[in-house]
PDB file of C-alpha atoms in Angstrom:
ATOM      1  CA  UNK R   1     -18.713 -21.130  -0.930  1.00  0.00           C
ATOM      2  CA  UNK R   2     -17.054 -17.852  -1.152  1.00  0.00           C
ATOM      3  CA  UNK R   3     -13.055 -17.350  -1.606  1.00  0.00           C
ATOM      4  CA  UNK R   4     -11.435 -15.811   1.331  1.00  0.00           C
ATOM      5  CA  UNK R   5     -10.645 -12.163   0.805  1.00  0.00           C
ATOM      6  CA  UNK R   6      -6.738 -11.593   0.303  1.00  0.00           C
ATOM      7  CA  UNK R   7      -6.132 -10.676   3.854  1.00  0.00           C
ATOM      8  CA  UNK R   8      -7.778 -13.284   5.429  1.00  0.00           C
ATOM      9  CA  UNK R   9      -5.900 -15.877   3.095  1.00  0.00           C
ATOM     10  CA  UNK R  10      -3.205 -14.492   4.359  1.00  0.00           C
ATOM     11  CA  UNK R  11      -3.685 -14.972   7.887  1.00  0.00           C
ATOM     12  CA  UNK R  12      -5.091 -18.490   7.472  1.00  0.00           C
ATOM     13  CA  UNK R  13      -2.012 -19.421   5.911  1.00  0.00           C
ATOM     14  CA  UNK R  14       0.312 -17.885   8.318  1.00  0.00           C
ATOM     15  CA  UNK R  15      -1.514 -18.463  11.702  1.00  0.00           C
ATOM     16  CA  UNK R  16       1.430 -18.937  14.312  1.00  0.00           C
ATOM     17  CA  UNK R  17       3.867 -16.889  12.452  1.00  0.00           C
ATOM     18  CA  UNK R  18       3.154 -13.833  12.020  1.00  0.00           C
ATOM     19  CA  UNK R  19       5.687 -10.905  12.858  1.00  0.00           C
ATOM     20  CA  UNK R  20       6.664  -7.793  11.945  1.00  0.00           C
ATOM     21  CA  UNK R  21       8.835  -8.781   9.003  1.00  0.00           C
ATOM     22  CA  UNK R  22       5.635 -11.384   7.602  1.00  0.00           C
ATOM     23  CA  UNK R  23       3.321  -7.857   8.042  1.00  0.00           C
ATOM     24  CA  UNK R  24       5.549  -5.741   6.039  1.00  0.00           C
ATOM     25  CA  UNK R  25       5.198  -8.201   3.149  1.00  0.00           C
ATOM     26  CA  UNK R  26       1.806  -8.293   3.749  1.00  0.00           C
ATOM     27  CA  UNK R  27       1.052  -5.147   3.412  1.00  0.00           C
ATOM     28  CA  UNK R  28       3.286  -5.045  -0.206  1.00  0.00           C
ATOM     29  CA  UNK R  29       1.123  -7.963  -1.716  1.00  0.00           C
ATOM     30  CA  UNK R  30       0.213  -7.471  -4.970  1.00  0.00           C
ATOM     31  CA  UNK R  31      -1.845 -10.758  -5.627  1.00  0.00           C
ATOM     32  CA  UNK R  32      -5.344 -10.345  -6.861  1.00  0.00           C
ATOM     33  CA  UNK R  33      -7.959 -12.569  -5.734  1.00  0.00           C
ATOM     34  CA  UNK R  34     -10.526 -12.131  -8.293  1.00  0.00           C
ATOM     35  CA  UNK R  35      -7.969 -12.304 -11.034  1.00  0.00           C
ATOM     36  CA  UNK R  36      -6.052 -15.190  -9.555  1.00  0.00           C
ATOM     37  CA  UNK R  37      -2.341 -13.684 -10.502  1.00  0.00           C
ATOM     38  CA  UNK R  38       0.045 -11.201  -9.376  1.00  0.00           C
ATOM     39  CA  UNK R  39      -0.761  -7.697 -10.741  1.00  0.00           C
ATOM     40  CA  UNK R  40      -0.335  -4.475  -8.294  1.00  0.00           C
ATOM     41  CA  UNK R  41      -3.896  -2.915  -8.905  1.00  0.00           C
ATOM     42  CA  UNK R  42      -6.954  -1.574  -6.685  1.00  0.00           C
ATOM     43  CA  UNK R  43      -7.754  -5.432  -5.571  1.00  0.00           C
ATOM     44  CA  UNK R  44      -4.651  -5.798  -4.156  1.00  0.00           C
ATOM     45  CA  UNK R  45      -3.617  -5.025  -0.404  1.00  0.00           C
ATOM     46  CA  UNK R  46      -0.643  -3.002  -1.389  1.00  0.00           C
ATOM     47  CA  UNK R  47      -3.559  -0.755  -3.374  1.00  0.00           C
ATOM     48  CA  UNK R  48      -2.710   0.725  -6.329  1.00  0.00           C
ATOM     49  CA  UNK R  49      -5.464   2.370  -8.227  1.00  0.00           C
ATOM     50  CA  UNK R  50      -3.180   4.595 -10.031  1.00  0.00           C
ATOM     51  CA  UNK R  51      -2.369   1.382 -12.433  1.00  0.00           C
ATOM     52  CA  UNK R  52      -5.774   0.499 -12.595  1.00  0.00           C
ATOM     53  CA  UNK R  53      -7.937   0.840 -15.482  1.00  0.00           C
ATOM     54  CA  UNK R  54     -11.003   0.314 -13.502  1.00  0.00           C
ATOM     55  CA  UNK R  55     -10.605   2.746 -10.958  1.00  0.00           C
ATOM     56  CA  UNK R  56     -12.897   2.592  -7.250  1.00  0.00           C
ATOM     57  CA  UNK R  57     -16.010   2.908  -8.781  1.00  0.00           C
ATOM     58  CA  UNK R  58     -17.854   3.186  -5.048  1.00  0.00           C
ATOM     59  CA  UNK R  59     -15.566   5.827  -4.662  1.00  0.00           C
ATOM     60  CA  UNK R  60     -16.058   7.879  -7.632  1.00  0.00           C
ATOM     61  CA  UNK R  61     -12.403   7.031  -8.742  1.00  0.00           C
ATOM     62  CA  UNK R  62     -12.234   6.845 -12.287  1.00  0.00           C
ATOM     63  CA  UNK R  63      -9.579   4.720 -14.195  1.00  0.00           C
ATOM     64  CA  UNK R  64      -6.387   4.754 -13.049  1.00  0.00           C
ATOM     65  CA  UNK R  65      -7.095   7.372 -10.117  1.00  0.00           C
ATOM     66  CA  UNK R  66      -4.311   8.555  -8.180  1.00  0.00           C
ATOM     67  CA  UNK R  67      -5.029   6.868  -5.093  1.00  0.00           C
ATOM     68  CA  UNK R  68      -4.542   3.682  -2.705  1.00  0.00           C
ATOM     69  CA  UNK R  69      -2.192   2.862   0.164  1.00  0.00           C
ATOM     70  CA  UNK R  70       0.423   5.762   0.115  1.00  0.00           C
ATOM     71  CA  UNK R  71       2.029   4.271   3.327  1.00  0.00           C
ATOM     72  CA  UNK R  72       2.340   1.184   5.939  1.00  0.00           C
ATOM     73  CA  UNK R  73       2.706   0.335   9.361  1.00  0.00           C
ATOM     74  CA  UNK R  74       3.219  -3.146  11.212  1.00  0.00           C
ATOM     75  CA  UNK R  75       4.370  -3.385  14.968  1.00  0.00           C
ATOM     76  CA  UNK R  76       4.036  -6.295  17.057  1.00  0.00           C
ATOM     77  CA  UNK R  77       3.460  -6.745  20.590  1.00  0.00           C
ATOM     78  CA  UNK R  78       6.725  -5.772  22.098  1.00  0.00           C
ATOM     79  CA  UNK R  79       7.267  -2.698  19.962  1.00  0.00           C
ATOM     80  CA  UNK R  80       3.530  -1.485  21.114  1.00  0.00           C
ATOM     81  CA  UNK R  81       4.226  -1.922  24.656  1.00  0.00           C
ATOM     82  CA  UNK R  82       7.141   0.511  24.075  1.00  0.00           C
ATOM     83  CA  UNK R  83       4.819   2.533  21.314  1.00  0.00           C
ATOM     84  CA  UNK R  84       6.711   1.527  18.605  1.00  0.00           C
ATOM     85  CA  UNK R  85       6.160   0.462  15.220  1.00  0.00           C
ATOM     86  CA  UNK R  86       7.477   0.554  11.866  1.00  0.00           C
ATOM     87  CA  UNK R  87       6.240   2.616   8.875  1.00  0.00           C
ATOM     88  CA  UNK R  88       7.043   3.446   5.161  1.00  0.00           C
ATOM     89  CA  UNK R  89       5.746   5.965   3.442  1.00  0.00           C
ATOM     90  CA  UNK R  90       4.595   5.138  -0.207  1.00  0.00           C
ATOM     91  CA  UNK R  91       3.244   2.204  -1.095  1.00  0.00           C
ATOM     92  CA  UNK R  92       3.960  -0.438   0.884  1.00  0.00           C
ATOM     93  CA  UNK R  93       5.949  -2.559  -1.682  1.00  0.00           C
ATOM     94  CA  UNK R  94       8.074   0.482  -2.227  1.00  0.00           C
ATOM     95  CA  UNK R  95       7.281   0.964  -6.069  1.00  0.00           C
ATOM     96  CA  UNK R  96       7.705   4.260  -7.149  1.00  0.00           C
ATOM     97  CA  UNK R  97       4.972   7.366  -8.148  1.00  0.00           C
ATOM     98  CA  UNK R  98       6.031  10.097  -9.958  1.00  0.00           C
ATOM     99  CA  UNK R  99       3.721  13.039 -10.488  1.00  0.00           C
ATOM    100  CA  UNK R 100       4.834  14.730 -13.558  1.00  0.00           C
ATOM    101  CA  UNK R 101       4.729  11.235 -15.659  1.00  0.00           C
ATOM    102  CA  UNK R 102       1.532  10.011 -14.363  1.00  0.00           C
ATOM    103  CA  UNK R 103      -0.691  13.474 -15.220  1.00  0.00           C
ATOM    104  CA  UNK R 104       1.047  13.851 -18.314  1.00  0.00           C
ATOM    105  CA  UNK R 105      -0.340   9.961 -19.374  1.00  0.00           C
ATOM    106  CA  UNK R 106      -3.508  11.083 -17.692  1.00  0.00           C
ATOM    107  CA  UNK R 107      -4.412  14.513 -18.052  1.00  0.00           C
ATOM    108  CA  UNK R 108      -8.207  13.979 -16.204  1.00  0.00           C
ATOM    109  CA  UNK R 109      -6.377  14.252 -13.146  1.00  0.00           C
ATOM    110  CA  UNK R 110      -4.532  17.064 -13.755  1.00  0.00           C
ATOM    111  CA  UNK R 111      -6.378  19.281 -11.373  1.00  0.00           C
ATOM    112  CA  UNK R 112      -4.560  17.256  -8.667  1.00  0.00           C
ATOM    113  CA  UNK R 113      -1.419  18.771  -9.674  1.00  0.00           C
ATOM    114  CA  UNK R 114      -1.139  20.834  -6.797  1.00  0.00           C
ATOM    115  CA  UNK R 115      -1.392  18.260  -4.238  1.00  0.00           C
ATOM    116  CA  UNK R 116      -0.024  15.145  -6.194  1.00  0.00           C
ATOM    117  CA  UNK R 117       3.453  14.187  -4.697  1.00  0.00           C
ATOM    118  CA  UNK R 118       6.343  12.238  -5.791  1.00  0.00           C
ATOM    119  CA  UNK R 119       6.870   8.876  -3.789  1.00  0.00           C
ATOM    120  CA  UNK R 120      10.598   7.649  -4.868  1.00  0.00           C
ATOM    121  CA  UNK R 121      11.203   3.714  -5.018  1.00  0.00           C
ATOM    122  CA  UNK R 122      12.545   2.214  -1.914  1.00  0.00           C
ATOM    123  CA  UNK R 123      15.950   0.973  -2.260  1.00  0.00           C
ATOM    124  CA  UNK R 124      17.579  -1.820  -0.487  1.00  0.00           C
ATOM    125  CA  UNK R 125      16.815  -5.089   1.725  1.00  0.00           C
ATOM    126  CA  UNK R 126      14.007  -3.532   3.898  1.00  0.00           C
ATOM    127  CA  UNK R 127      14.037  -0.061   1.896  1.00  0.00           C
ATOM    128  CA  UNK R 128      12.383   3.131   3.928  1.00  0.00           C
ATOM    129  CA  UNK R 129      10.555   1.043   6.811  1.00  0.00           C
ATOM    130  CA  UNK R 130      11.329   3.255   9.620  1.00  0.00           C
ATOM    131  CA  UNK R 131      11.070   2.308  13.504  1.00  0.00           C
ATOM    132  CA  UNK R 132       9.359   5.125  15.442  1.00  0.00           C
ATOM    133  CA  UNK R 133      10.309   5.850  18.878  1.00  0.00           C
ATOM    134  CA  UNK R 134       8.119   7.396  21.765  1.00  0.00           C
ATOM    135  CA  UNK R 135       9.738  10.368  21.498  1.00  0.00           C
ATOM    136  CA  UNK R 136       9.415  11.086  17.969  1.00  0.00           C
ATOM    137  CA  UNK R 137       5.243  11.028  18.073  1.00  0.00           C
ATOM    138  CA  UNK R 138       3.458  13.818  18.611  1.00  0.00           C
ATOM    139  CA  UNK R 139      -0.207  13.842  19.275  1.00  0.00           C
ATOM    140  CA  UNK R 140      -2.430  17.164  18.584  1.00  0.00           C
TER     141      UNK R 140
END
């Protein structure tokens, strides 16, 4: 029998309870399923290849890539009725990135210089989870 990928764990174990503040944890999980323990790396849902030594390999990510969820968004019926939601940009736990550190510990990457950006750590009970509003979307 196979183990239940993260996600669907997840669910399982919170069928019936799930809101928007459940979702935003949910997002920020850092348990790995293969490994059995917490460690934020590409296995987890919160995705963070950049502390990974193993990198994507289906992706062509090498080793510690600079890549993986670089935001998150939960909204539950009520708020999408009014198309709302909530968001946070930067990994959804709210650890930091910084640029300048991470290419000068990995210099392979440093051709993503240009485009590499800084995500600051979230500060505070429910740090940099926005609500959006109607207004404030615009569609192209």
């Amino acid at each position: 029998m196979r183990a239940a990928p993260r996600w669907e764990q997840l669910l399982n174990e919170n069928k019936g309870k799930l809101d928007v503040e459940l979702a935003k944890q949910m997002l920020g999980d850092h348990f790995d399923s293969f490994q059995k323990k917490e460690e934020a790396n590409e296995r987890t849902l919160c995705g963070h290849v950049d502390t990974s030594p193993r990198g994507v390999a289906i992706w062509a990510w090498g080793p510690n890539y600079p890549g993986g969820a670089v935001q998150g968004k939960a909204s539950d019926s009520t708020m999408a009725q009014q198309l709302r939601f909530v968001a946070r940009m930067g990994h959804p736990c709210g650890e930091t990135f910084q640029a300048k550190p991470f290419l000068a510990a990995h210099p392979d990457y440093a051709w993503q210089e240009p485009y590499l950006r800084d995500m600051p750590r979230a500060r505070g009970p429910n740090p940099r989870w926005r609500n959006s509003s109607p207004s404030a979307l615009t569609f192209s």
